[in-house]
Short mmCIF file of C-alpha atoms and ligand atoms in Angstrom, two decimals:
data_model
loop_
_atom_site.label_atom_id
_atom_site.label_comp_id
_atom_site.label_asym_id
_atom_site.label_seq_id
_atom_site.Cartn_x
_atom_site.Cartn_y
_atom_site.Cartn_z
CA MET A 1 31.13 2.03 16.71
CA THR A 2 28.07 2.25 15.10
CA ARG A 3 26.26 5.92 15.26
CA ILE A 4 22.95 6.17 17.39
CA VAL A 5 21.04 8.77 17.04
CA ASP A 6 17.39 8.96 19.55
CA THR A 7 14.06 11.09 18.83
CA ASP A 8 11.12 9.98 20.57
CA TYR A 9 8.75 8.84 17.56
CA LEU A 10 10.30 7.02 14.50
CA VAL A 11 8.05 7.68 11.45
CA ILE A 12 9.05 5.37 8.52
CA GLY A 13 7.51 6.74 5.12
CA SER A 14 6.48 9.39 3.93
CA GLY A 15 2.73 9.64 2.81
CA ILE A 16 -0.14 10.44 4.10
CA SER A 17 0.55 7.91 6.41
CA GLY A 18 3.67 8.89 7.79
CA LEU A 19 3.48 12.81 7.59
CA TYR A 20 -0.32 12.76 8.93
CA SER A 21 1.09 10.08 12.14
CA ALA A 22 4.55 12.71 12.21
CA LEU A 23 2.02 15.67 12.27
CA ILE A 24 -0.01 14.71 15.60
CA LEU A 25 2.46 13.10 17.74
CA SER A 26 4.65 16.23 17.41
CA GLU A 27 2.10 17.54 19.61
CA PHE A 28 3.52 15.62 22.57
CA GLY A 29 7.88 14.42 21.35
CA LYS A 30 9.74 15.10 18.87
CA VAL A 31 9.53 13.17 15.75
CA THR A 32 12.12 12.04 12.97
CA ILE A 33 10.22 10.87 10.14
CA ILE A 34 12.91 8.50 7.76
CA THR A 35 12.52 7.82 4.34
CA LYS A 36 14.11 5.79 1.56
CA GLU A 37 14.51 8.66 -0.94
CA GLU A 38 13.04 12.43 -1.60
CA VAL A 39 9.96 12.87 0.63
CA THR A 40 7.30 13.03 -2.39
CA ASP A 41 8.30 9.49 -3.80
CA ALA A 42 5.71 8.00 -1.75
CA ASN A 43 2.45 6.20 -3.26
CA THR A 44 0.38 9.52 -2.01
CA THR A 45 1.75 11.71 -4.52
CA TYR A 46 0.63 9.68 -7.51
CA ALA A 47 -2.61 8.79 -5.75
CA GLN A 48 -5.24 10.24 -8.32
CA GLY A 49 -8.22 9.20 -6.92
CA GLY A 50 -10.51 11.34 -4.36
CA ILE A 51 -10.81 11.07 -0.47
CA ALA A 52 -14.88 9.13 0.52
CA SER A 53 -16.19 10.62 3.14
CA VAL A 54 -19.97 11.33 4.71
CA LEU A 55 -20.00 15.15 3.66
CA ALA A 56 -23.12 15.39 2.00
CA ALA A 57 -26.58 16.14 4.01
CA SER A 58 -28.61 13.20 1.70
CA ASP A 59 -25.85 10.41 2.66
CA THR A 60 -24.79 8.41 5.58
CA PHE A 61 -22.55 6.84 7.57
CA GLU A 62 -24.50 3.16 7.73
CA SER A 63 -24.55 3.90 3.57
CA HIS A 64 -20.43 4.42 3.37
CA ILE A 65 -20.42 1.68 6.74
CA ARG A 66 -22.48 -1.17 4.49
CA ASP A 67 -20.37 -0.02 1.06
CA THR A 68 -17.05 -0.94 2.35
CA LEU A 69 -18.41 -3.60 4.07
CA ASP A 70 -19.95 -5.18 0.21
CA ALA A 71 -16.80 -4.45 -1.19
CA GLY A 72 -14.73 -6.07 1.36
CA ALA A 73 -16.45 -9.90 0.58
CA GLY A 74 -17.63 -10.16 3.66
CA LEU A 75 -14.42 -10.75 5.50
CA CYS A 76 -14.13 -6.19 6.65
CA ASP A 77 -14.13 -6.16 10.74
CA THR A 78 -16.80 -3.59 10.96
CA GLU A 79 -15.53 -2.22 13.87
CA ALA A 80 -12.99 -0.91 12.30
CA VAL A 81 -15.25 0.28 9.50
CA ARG A 82 -17.05 2.12 11.42
CA VAL A 83 -14.25 3.60 13.11
CA LEU A 84 -13.27 4.76 9.57
CA VAL A 85 -16.20 6.15 8.71
CA THR A 86 -17.40 7.92 11.24
CA GLU A 87 -13.79 9.24 12.21
CA GLY A 88 -13.18 10.43 8.19
CA PRO A 89 -15.08 13.98 8.05
CA THR A 90 -13.42 15.14 10.49
CA HIS A 91 -9.74 15.15 8.92
CA ILE A 92 -11.30 15.74 6.02
CA ARG A 93 -12.17 19.31 6.77
CA ARG A 94 -8.67 19.29 8.62
CA LEU A 95 -6.49 18.62 5.73
CA MET A 96 -9.41 21.74 4.22
CA GLU A 97 -8.23 23.90 7.05
CA LEU A 98 -4.51 23.25 6.56
CA GLY A 99 -5.29 24.40 2.43
CA ALA A 100 -5.52 21.70 1.04
CA ALA A 101 -7.58 23.15 -2.31
CA PHE A 102 -10.87 20.26 -3.58
CA ASP A 103 -12.80 21.02 -5.87
CA GLN A 104 -16.12 22.34 -5.50
CA ASP A 105 -18.42 24.25 -7.33
CA ALA A 106 -19.60 27.89 -8.63
CA SER A 107 -21.38 28.28 -4.82
CA GLY A 108 -18.14 26.70 -2.34
CA SER A 109 -19.76 23.61 -2.07
CA LEU A 110 -17.62 20.44 -2.11
CA THR A 111 -18.03 18.84 -5.39
CA LEU A 112 -18.66 14.65 -4.64
CA GLY A 113 -17.62 12.53 -7.10
CA ARG A 114 -18.66 8.59 -7.31
CA GLU A 115 -16.27 5.23 -7.79
CA GLY A 116 -17.87 2.02 -7.93
CA GLY A 117 -19.03 0.33 -5.35
CA HIS A 118 -20.40 3.28 -4.02
CA SER A 119 -24.14 4.09 -3.54
CA GLU A 120 -23.98 7.98 -3.38
CA ASN A 121 -22.03 10.65 -4.25
CA ARG A 122 -19.20 10.86 -1.16
CA ILE A 123 -15.69 11.28 -2.81
CA VAL A 124 -13.14 14.22 -2.85
CA HIS A 125 -10.43 15.34 -5.37
CA ALA A 126 -8.63 18.12 -6.06
CA LYS A 127 -8.68 17.32 -10.15
CA ASP A 128 -7.04 14.02 -10.81
CA LEU A 129 -4.64 14.90 -8.88
CA THR A 130 -5.18 13.95 -5.19
CA GLY A 131 -2.76 12.85 -3.37
CA LYS A 132 -0.05 14.85 -4.42
CA GLU A 133 -2.66 18.29 -2.92
CA VAL A 134 -2.56 16.21 0.30
CA GLU A 135 1.08 15.71 0.11
CA ASP A 136 2.27 19.15 -0.13
CA VAL A 137 0.12 20.43 1.73
CA LEU A 138 0.48 17.89 4.40
CA LEU A 139 4.21 18.30 3.85
CA ARG A 140 4.05 21.94 4.14
CA ALA A 141 2.70 21.80 7.95
CA VAL A 142 5.48 19.39 9.22
CA ARG A 143 7.46 21.70 7.95
CA ALA A 144 5.90 23.89 9.38
CA ARG A 145 6.53 21.25 12.78
CA ASN A 146 10.23 21.61 12.83
CA ILE A 147 10.02 17.36 11.81
CA GLU A 148 13.56 16.33 11.35
CA ILE A 149 13.33 14.10 7.79
CA LYS A 150 15.57 12.22 6.82
CA GLU A 151 15.70 11.32 2.59
CA TYR A 152 17.46 8.38 1.42
CA GLN A 153 17.42 6.10 4.77
CA SER A 154 16.04 3.03 4.57
CA ALA A 155 15.24 0.75 7.03
CA VAL A 156 17.39 -2.19 7.32
CA ASP A 157 15.83 -4.19 10.05
CA LEU A 158 13.76 -2.86 13.43
CA ILE A 159 15.25 -3.50 16.68
CA THR A 160 13.77 -5.32 18.57
CA CYS A 161 14.35 -7.91 22.46
CA TYR A 162 16.97 -9.93 19.55
CA HIS A 163 19.29 -6.70 19.49
CA LEU A 164 18.83 -5.94 23.23
CA GLU A 165 22.83 -5.25 24.24
CA LYS A 166 21.98 -7.50 28.03
CA ASP A 167 19.52 -10.58 27.68
CA PRO A 168 18.72 -10.50 23.88
CA TYR A 169 16.11 -12.46 23.07
CA LEU A 170 17.95 -15.55 21.57
CA PRO A 171 17.31 -16.40 17.69
CA GLY A 172 14.61 -18.46 17.00
CA VAL A 173 13.30 -18.99 20.10
CA ALA A 174 10.44 -17.66 20.95
CA PRO A 175 10.56 -14.69 23.88
CA PRO A 176 9.48 -15.85 27.32
CA GLY A 177 7.78 -11.89 26.74
CA PRO A 178 5.78 -9.79 24.27
CA ASN A 179 8.57 -8.49 21.90
CA GLN A 180 9.46 -4.86 22.23
CA CYS A 181 10.32 -2.53 18.85
CA PHE A 182 12.69 0.15 20.09
CA GLY A 183 13.53 1.55 16.25
CA ALA A 184 15.19 0.81 13.30
CA TYR A 185 18.19 -0.14 11.89
CA VAL A 186 18.72 2.50 9.53
CA TYR A 187 21.35 2.63 5.77
CA ASP A 188 22.13 6.58 4.98
CA ARG A 189 22.50 6.58 0.69
CA LYS A 190 25.02 9.31 1.04
CA THR A 191 27.37 7.54 3.80
CA TRP A 192 26.47 4.27 2.81
CA GLU A 193 26.87 3.62 7.11
CA ILE A 194 24.83 1.61 9.08
CA TYR A 195 23.24 3.82 11.87
CA ILE A 196 20.70 2.79 15.12
CA ILE A 197 17.39 5.31 15.94
CA ARG A 198 16.38 4.23 19.18
CA ALA A 199 12.67 5.46 19.51
CA ARG A 200 10.30 5.28 22.13
CA ALA A 201 7.19 4.52 19.32
CA THR A 202 8.26 3.66 15.94
CA ILE A 203 4.86 3.61 12.96
CA LEU A 204 5.51 1.75 10.09
CA ALA A 205 4.38 3.63 6.96
CA THR A 206 5.63 2.24 4.00
CA GLY A 207 3.35 1.92 2.23
CA GLY A 208 2.58 -0.95 -0.20
CA ALA A 209 4.16 -3.74 -2.57
CA GLY A 210 2.87 -2.75 -5.98
CA GLN A 211 6.41 -3.17 -7.30
CA VAL A 212 6.04 -7.10 -7.00
CA TYR A 213 4.48 -7.57 -9.88
CA LEU A 214 5.39 -7.17 -13.45
CA HIS A 215 2.70 -4.96 -14.48
CA ASN A 216 1.74 -2.21 -11.37
CA THR A 217 -0.05 1.53 -10.88
CA ASN A 218 2.73 2.26 -7.67
CA PRO A 219 5.84 3.71 -8.13
CA ASP A 220 9.84 2.14 -8.06
CA VAL A 221 9.74 3.09 -4.00
CA ALA A 222 6.21 -0.05 -3.87
CA THR A 223 8.77 -2.35 -2.42
CA GLY A 224 6.86 -3.95 0.29
CA ASP A 225 9.59 -2.20 3.51
CA GLY A 226 7.45 -1.65 5.87
CA VAL A 227 5.65 -5.71 5.84
CA ALA A 228 8.84 -7.89 5.18
CA LEU A 229 11.03 -5.00 8.24
CA ALA A 230 8.05 -6.83 10.42
CA TYR A 231 7.45 -9.93 9.56
CA ARG A 232 11.40 -10.15 10.30
CA ALA A 233 10.64 -8.72 13.41
CA GLY A 234 8.23 -11.12 14.44
CA ALA A 235 4.70 -9.43 14.36
CA VAL A 236 1.16 -10.41 12.65
CA ILE A 237 0.95 -10.02 8.29
CA SER A 238 -2.94 -11.19 7.21
CA ASN A 239 -4.63 -11.28 4.28
CA MET A 240 -2.03 -10.44 1.62
CA GLU A 241 -3.41 -12.93 -0.97
CA PHE A 242 -5.48 -9.90 -0.90
CA TYR A 243 -4.04 -7.78 -3.85
CA GLN A 244 -6.06 -5.69 -6.30
CA PHE A 245 -5.50 -5.17 -9.30
CA HIS A 246 -7.16 -1.66 -10.82
CA PRO A 247 -9.32 -2.71 -13.88
CA THR A 248 -7.86 0.40 -15.62
CA ALA A 249 -4.46 1.04 -16.10
CA LEU A 250 -3.12 2.96 -19.92
CA TYR A 251 -1.96 0.38 -22.52
CA SER A 252 1.29 1.26 -23.66
CA PRO A 253 3.41 -1.05 -23.86
CA GLY A 254 7.12 0.80 -23.40
CA HIS A 255 5.99 3.38 -20.79
CA ARG A 256 5.57 2.75 -17.52
CA THR A 257 2.52 1.91 -16.44
CA PHE A 258 -0.50 4.97 -15.56
CA LEU A 259 -3.09 4.40 -14.27
CA ILE A 260 -6.91 5.81 -15.93
CA SER A 261 -8.60 6.55 -12.59
CA GLU A 262 -12.05 5.29 -11.48
CA ALA A 263 -13.56 8.78 -10.90
CA MET A 264 -13.63 8.46 -15.31
CA ARG A 265 -16.42 5.86 -14.92
CA GLY A 266 -18.14 8.13 -11.82
CA GLU A 267 -18.04 10.64 -14.15
CA GLY A 268 -20.18 8.51 -17.03
CA GLY A 269 -17.15 7.14 -18.88
CA ILE A 270 -18.07 3.29 -20.47
CA LEU A 271 -15.94 -0.14 -20.94
CA ARG A 272 -16.16 -1.22 -24.11
CA GLY A 273 -14.86 -4.62 -25.31
CA PRO A 274 -13.21 -4.88 -29.11
CA ASP A 275 -16.69 -4.64 -30.74
CA GLY A 276 -17.10 -1.44 -29.21
CA GLU A 277 -20.40 -2.81 -27.19
CA PRO A 278 -20.30 -2.56 -23.29
CA PHE A 279 -19.80 -6.00 -21.12
CA THR A 280 -19.67 -5.57 -17.46
CA LYS A 281 -23.61 -5.73 -17.08
CA LYS A 282 -22.76 -9.54 -18.06
CA TYR A 283 -21.27 -10.08 -15.29
CA ASP A 284 -22.50 -7.70 -11.95
CA GLU A 285 -26.19 -5.12 -12.51
CA ARG A 286 -23.56 -2.28 -10.97
CA GLY A 287 -22.07 -2.71 -14.47
CA ASP A 288 -18.87 0.14 -14.43
CA LEU A 289 -19.60 0.67 -11.38
CA ALA A 290 -19.42 -2.41 -9.54
CA PRO A 291 -16.49 -2.88 -6.86
CA ARG A 292 -13.17 -3.41 -8.94
CA ASP A 293 -12.65 -6.73 -8.13
CA ILE A 294 -15.67 -7.72 -10.12
CA VAL A 295 -14.61 -4.77 -12.84
CA ALA A 296 -11.07 -6.35 -12.96
CA ARG A 297 -12.28 -9.80 -13.07
CA ALA A 298 -14.73 -9.07 -15.61
CA ILE A 299 -12.41 -7.57 -17.81
CA ASP A 300 -9.42 -9.96 -17.45
CA ALA A 301 -12.25 -12.46 -18.49
CA GLU A 302 -13.16 -10.45 -21.67
CA MET A 303 -9.83 -10.39 -22.95
CA LYS A 304 -9.59 -14.25 -23.12
CA ARG A 305 -12.44 -14.63 -24.20
CA THR A 306 -11.66 -12.47 -27.36
CA GLY A 307 -8.01 -12.53 -27.28
CA ALA A 308 -7.68 -9.00 -27.10
CA ALA A 309 -4.51 -7.40 -24.94
CA PHE A 310 -6.80 -4.65 -23.50
CA MET A 311 -10.50 -3.22 -23.27
CA HIS A 312 -11.42 0.68 -23.84
CA LEU A 313 -12.88 3.00 -21.96
CA ASP A 314 -14.80 5.80 -23.41
CA VAL A 315 -15.57 8.74 -22.86
CA THR A 316 -16.02 10.56 -26.17
CA HIS A 317 -19.48 11.54 -24.98
CA LEU A 318 -19.16 13.54 -23.23
CA PRO A 319 -18.22 16.97 -22.58
CA ARG A 320 -14.36 18.05 -23.67
CA GLU A 321 -14.54 21.07 -21.19
CA GLN A 322 -15.55 18.64 -18.54
CA ILE A 323 -13.05 15.50 -19.57
CA MET A 324 -10.20 19.16 -19.08
CA LYS A 325 -11.67 20.54 -16.34
CA LYS A 326 -11.82 16.88 -13.89
CA PHE A 327 -9.13 15.16 -15.42
CA PRO A 328 -6.30 17.46 -16.57
CA ASN A 329 -3.68 15.19 -15.74
CA ILE A 330 -4.70 12.20 -17.78
CA TYR A 331 -5.78 14.07 -20.33
CA ALA A 332 -1.95 15.68 -20.86
CA HIS A 333 -0.93 12.50 -20.25
CA CYS A 334 -2.67 10.52 -22.83
CA LEU A 335 -2.23 13.08 -25.55
CA ASP A 336 1.58 12.97 -24.66
CA LEU A 337 0.92 8.88 -26.01
CA GLY A 338 -1.33 10.10 -28.96
CA ILE A 339 -4.18 9.48 -27.49
CA GLU A 340 -7.05 12.64 -27.42
CA ILE A 341 -9.45 11.05 -24.80
CA SER A 342 -12.15 13.51 -26.14
CA ARG A 343 -12.39 12.07 -28.96
CA ASP A 344 -10.79 8.58 -29.01
CA ARG A 345 -10.93 5.33 -26.63
CA ILE A 346 -8.36 4.70 -24.01
CA PRO A 347 -6.97 1.58 -23.94
CA VAL A 348 -6.99 0.06 -20.66
CA VAL A 349 -5.45 -2.97 -18.42
CA PRO A 350 -6.02 -4.66 -15.61
CA ALA A 351 -2.62 -3.70 -12.88
CA ALA A 352 -1.35 -4.41 -9.28
CA HIS A 353 -3.36 -1.60 -7.78
CA TYR A 354 -3.07 -1.89 -3.65
CA MET A 355 -2.08 -4.18 -0.60
CA CYS A 356 -5.34 -4.57 1.04
CA GLY A 357 -3.50 -7.32 3.60
CA GLY A 358 -0.39 -6.28 5.71
CA VAL A 359 0.58 -5.70 9.39
CA ARG A 360 -2.26 -7.30 11.29
CA THR A 361 -3.34 -3.98 14.16
CA ASP A 362 -5.72 -3.29 16.44
CA VAL A 363 -8.26 -0.18 15.94
CA ASN A 364 -5.33 2.03 17.79
CA GLY A 365 -2.26 0.63 15.11
CA ARG A 366 -0.95 -1.62 17.61
CA THR A 367 1.19 -4.50 16.16
CA ALA A 368 1.59 -7.54 17.96
CA ILE A 369 5.27 -6.51 19.10
CA GLU A 370 4.83 -3.50 21.81
CA HIS A 371 5.91 0.44 21.11
CA LEU A 372 5.20 -0.73 16.72
CA PHE A 373 2.93 0.83 15.03
CA ALA A 374 1.13 0.57 11.60
CA VAL A 375 -0.97 3.10 9.63
CA GLY A 376 -1.68 3.37 6.08
CA GLU A 377 -1.75 0.34 3.75
CA VAL A 378 1.41 -0.44 4.66
CA SER A 379 -1.49 -1.61 7.53
CA CYS A 380 -4.72 -4.60 8.02
CA THR A 381 -6.47 -3.00 9.57
CA GLY A 382 -9.14 -5.01 9.00
CA VAL A 383 -11.12 -2.35 6.54
CA HIS A 384 -10.66 -3.57 3.75
CA GLY A 385 -11.15 -7.11 4.30
CA GLY A 386 -11.91 -9.03 1.11
CA ASN A 387 -11.63 -6.40 -0.85
CA ARG A 388 -10.81 -2.75 -0.47
CA LEU A 389 -13.69 0.53 -1.69
CA ALA A 390 -12.11 2.46 -4.09
CA SER A 391 -11.20 6.58 -1.72
CA ASN A 392 -11.57 4.00 1.25
CA SER A 393 -7.59 4.04 1.38
CA LEU A 394 -5.92 8.34 1.92
CA LEU A 395 -8.87 8.03 4.44
CA GLU A 396 -7.80 5.14 6.43
CA GLY A 397 -4.10 6.60 6.37
CA LEU A 398 -5.61 10.21 8.22
CA VAL A 399 -8.45 8.25 10.54
CA PHE A 400 -6.33 5.27 12.05
CA ALA A 401 -2.77 7.68 12.25
CA ASP A 402 -5.05 10.11 14.01
CA ARG A 403 -5.71 7.23 16.83
CA ILE A 404 -2.06 6.39 16.88
CA GLY A 405 -1.47 9.47 17.71
CA ARG A 406 -4.56 9.72 20.65
CA TYR A 407 -3.67 6.13 21.69
CA ILE A 408 0.10 7.45 22.16
CA LYS A 409 -0.55 10.15 23.92
CA GLU A 410 -3.91 9.03 26.18
CA ASN A 411 -1.46 5.61 27.27
CA GLN A 412 0.93 7.92 27.89
CA ILE A 413 3.17 4.92 25.39
CA SER A 414 6.74 5.80 26.06
CA GLY A 415 9.41 2.50 25.24
CA GLN A 416 12.01 2.57 26.84
CA ARG A 417 15.65 3.65 24.67
CA PRO A 418 18.17 -0.25 26.53
CA GLU A 419 21.28 -0.81 25.33
CA ILE A 420 21.32 -2.39 21.28
CA ARG A 421 23.49 -4.65 20.10
CA ARG A 422 26.39 -2.84 17.59
CA TRP A 423 25.02 -3.80 13.54
CA GLN A 424 27.70 -6.64 13.19
CA LYS A 425 26.71 -7.34 9.62
CA GLU A 426 30.00 -6.74 7.16
CA GLY A 427 30.53 -8.13 3.46
CA LEU A 428 31.82 -7.18 0.18
CA ALA A 429 30.98 -6.33 -2.40
CA ASN A 430 30.64 -8.41 -5.85
CA ALA A 431 29.80 -6.28 -8.95
CA GLU A 432 29.47 -9.35 -11.32
CA GLU A 433 27.24 -11.36 -9.37
CA TRP A 434 25.27 -8.32 -8.05
CA ILE A 435 23.77 -7.85 -12.12
CA LEU A 436 22.96 -11.22 -11.65
CA VAL A 437 20.82 -11.09 -8.51
CA GLN A 438 19.11 -8.26 -9.79
CA HIS A 439 17.98 -10.70 -12.32
CA ASN A 440 15.62 -12.32 -9.85
CA LEU A 441 13.44 -9.19 -9.36
CA GLY A 442 11.87 -9.12 -12.95
CA GLU A 443 11.85 -13.13 -12.23
CA ILE A 444 9.53 -12.59 -9.33
CA LYS A 445 7.65 -10.09 -10.90
CA SER A 446 6.77 -12.51 -13.59
CA VAL A 447 6.00 -15.07 -11.36
CA MET A 448 3.79 -13.21 -9.33
CA TRP A 449 2.26 -11.65 -12.38
CA ASP A 450 1.69 -15.45 -13.83
CA TYR A 451 0.63 -17.59 -11.13
CA VAL A 452 -0.29 -15.57 -8.19
CA GLY A 453 -2.54 -12.39 -10.27
CA ILE A 454 -6.65 -11.92 -10.46
CA VAL A 455 -7.25 -15.70 -11.74
CA ARG A 456 -5.59 -18.23 -9.36
CA SER A 457 -4.88 -22.12 -8.87
CA ASN A 458 -3.87 -24.53 -6.55
CA LEU A 459 -1.25 -25.43 -9.16
CA ARG A 460 0.14 -21.91 -10.15
CA LEU A 461 -0.37 -20.96 -6.12
CA ASP A 462 2.29 -24.41 -5.91
CA ARG A 463 4.86 -23.51 -9.03
CA ALA A 464 4.68 -19.44 -7.20
CA LEU A 465 5.80 -20.71 -4.48
CA ARG A 466 8.77 -22.84 -5.40
CA ARG A 467 9.89 -20.52 -7.65
CA ILE A 468 9.93 -17.35 -5.37
CA GLU A 469 11.73 -20.13 -2.56
CA MET A 470 14.60 -20.23 -4.93
CA LEU A 471 14.73 -17.13 -6.22
CA SER A 472 14.63 -15.89 -2.47
CA ASN A 473 17.65 -18.47 -0.90
CA GLU A 474 19.33 -16.57 -3.92
CA ILE A 475 18.49 -12.75 -2.89
CA ASN A 476 19.19 -14.51 0.99
CA ASP A 477 22.63 -15.87 0.61
CA PHE A 478 23.92 -13.60 -0.98
CA TYR A 479 22.43 -10.66 1.34
CA SER A 480 24.39 -11.84 3.82
CA ARG A 481 27.57 -12.33 1.81
CA THR A 482 27.56 -8.63 0.65
CA VAL A 483 27.72 -4.54 1.92
CA ILE A 484 24.72 -3.13 2.24
CA GLN A 485 22.82 -1.12 -0.24
CA ASN A 486 19.49 0.81 -1.04
CA LYS A 487 18.62 -1.98 -4.03
CA ILE A 488 19.62 -5.23 -2.55
CA LEU A 489 17.24 -4.43 0.14
CA GLU A 490 14.46 -3.64 -1.22
CA LEU A 491 15.21 -7.33 -3.48
CA ARG A 492 15.74 -9.10 -0.22
CA ASN A 493 11.60 -7.57 0.68
CA LEU A 494 9.99 -7.98 -2.12
CA ALA A 495 10.80 -11.91 -2.61
CA LEU A 496 9.37 -12.23 1.05
CA VAL A 497 6.32 -10.37 0.05
CA GLY A 498 6.25 -11.83 -2.96
CA LYS A 499 6.95 -15.28 -0.36
CA LEU A 500 4.53 -14.20 1.49
CA ILE A 501 1.17 -13.41 -0.92
CA VAL A 502 1.73 -16.96 -2.26
CA ARG A 503 1.10 -17.88 0.99
CA SER A 504 -1.12 -16.60 2.11
CA ALA A 505 -2.84 -17.28 -1.23
CA LYS A 506 -2.54 -20.92 -0.38
CA ALA A 507 -3.71 -21.23 3.25
CA ARG A 508 -7.83 -19.39 1.68
CA ARG A 509 -9.58 -22.68 0.32
CA GLU A 510 -11.75 -20.13 -0.95
CA SER A 511 -12.75 -17.78 -3.67
CA ARG A 512 -13.28 -14.47 -2.48
CA GLY A 513 -13.15 -10.85 -3.39
CA LEU A 514 -9.75 -10.29 -4.76
CA HIS A 515 -8.92 -14.14 -4.37
CA PHE A 516 -10.51 -16.09 -6.88
CA SER A 517 -9.41 -19.97 -7.67
CA THR A 518 -10.58 -21.29 -10.44
CA ASP A 519 -9.85 -24.24 -8.12
CA TYR A 520 -12.74 -23.09 -5.26
CA ALA A 521 -15.86 -21.65 -5.74
CA GLU A 522 -17.03 -18.86 -3.98
CA ASN A 523 -18.77 -18.78 -0.44
CA ARG A 524 -22.03 -17.04 1.17
CA GLU A 525 -19.53 -17.95 4.78
CA PRO A 526 -15.99 -17.60 4.25
CA SER A 527 -13.89 -19.55 5.19
CA MET A 528 -11.77 -18.06 7.64
CA ALA A 529 -11.88 -14.12 8.09
CA TYR A 530 -8.00 -13.62 8.04
CA THR A 531 -4.97 -15.52 6.71
CA SER A 532 -2.27 -14.81 9.32
CA LEU A 533 1.49 -15.21 9.75
CA GLN A 534 4.17 -14.70 11.78
CA ARG A 535 7.45 -16.08 11.68
CA SER A 536 8.25 -18.65 15.02
CA SER A 537 12.09 -17.75 14.76
CA ALA A 538 12.52 -13.54 14.98
CA GLY A 539 15.89 -12.41 15.58
C1 SIN B 601 -8.64 5.18 -8.71
O1 SIN B 601 -8.28 6.71 -9.25
O2 SIN B 601 -9.25 5.09 -9.43
C2 SIN B 601 -7.16 5.38 -7.00
C3 SIN B 601 -8.25 5.62 -6.49
C4 SIN B 601 -8.14 4.20 -5.47
O3 SIN B 601 -7.00 3.92 -5.27
O4 SIN B 601 -9.03 4.50 -4.43
#
């Protein structure tokens, strides 16, 4: 007998977007957050960089909008960008009211930093651990509201009209009416049970999918779960080809990839080649502070040209006290590895960092499925276009979480809670086969890194698709026969997301923003606004 838990709003994910959505929705209903590890184990907690917003008297909304559109390579949705920029400052102030301690100068004014692609100083930081500060503040507020947080719970599949007890849509047949979401089938890692959470609205806030790439700056939880859940349920997935590579991850073979924040270049850090010479101006007049896609490609090109395994980020000309004050976390991490960054240059390489595409939404976070919303990195609101402007991501989470809350309230969104088909899949554990299937993860990551990285080609994408489809078929076959556990859910999701990235990359027949193909030149006019993928046989 499948257990059923009823709630008004189910939030899947516990980073900035999930916690802020929960906080707002709790004003008008019961909220349940599910998260697959501990609540703080979200990408947000690891975000070093800050939140971009127009807060200085000398700054303007028009300037932030222009910078965002420019970074987005002609593909941003202008309305969504305007919403992001103009509604942003309110939420920074709200975070401060909740207790967020952003860096201030001696007079008590916010210290505003600059990062690549910004023409003004507009980024608030809490030293080099901004995300952790925000996560802690929001979590305190969520706990004070008595919002239910269920840890170690993974969404297996979204529940839609295909899962109704009475008159379900037939699998593989296009629905006669709009598909709707009624919650999710959830795997409880503590009891190994699969149960139903039935909700009037479901909010996907599951973050990105950095783990699909061999080298990435993301925590282990970033396995693209939300995109995979939404795709299987029949939502539209857009712009997955735009995976952002951060130019500067610490080069430290044998250790976990660690981000060296772009804020360091904002403070005056200089990228240098193996000969010690700066090189980024050869690629763009804005040099080290050009938008991220350009700087990452410049590093990649110099590594290939010189045969070097890494480039250098040099902050040795900055006062030691300034480095220690602004970047205590980066300083301590590098020192642990024997790099004293006020004296030594930092070895850096690009690494996968941020998913600019995702579940397509409108400016109220609505997806193609009724009562299913998406917010933050998992969503594709149109604000990032072909390349996200630095420090716009935490801002996006705040602004669109708030808009989802307001939309649900103003439109009195209240889905039904019908009878849902019980969970039916059963399987047998097979430890030996599981060990072999797990090796597929390493293969997917390598294929994605080698063939679907910073520089792509038609040949590489064809090869990648063939390999990933084969690995994905093996994983799905194993999934259909085995008992559910967290790691097989993640593997199944990662394989699907890898496939969606490759299929989107193949569909975009031009070089634009983060998608650079040696087979296509960069055009002035985009060949299409969005690449879109939708499963024709949901259910
Ligand atoms: C960074 O600190 O460089 C990352 C900030 C971001 O991803 O916007």
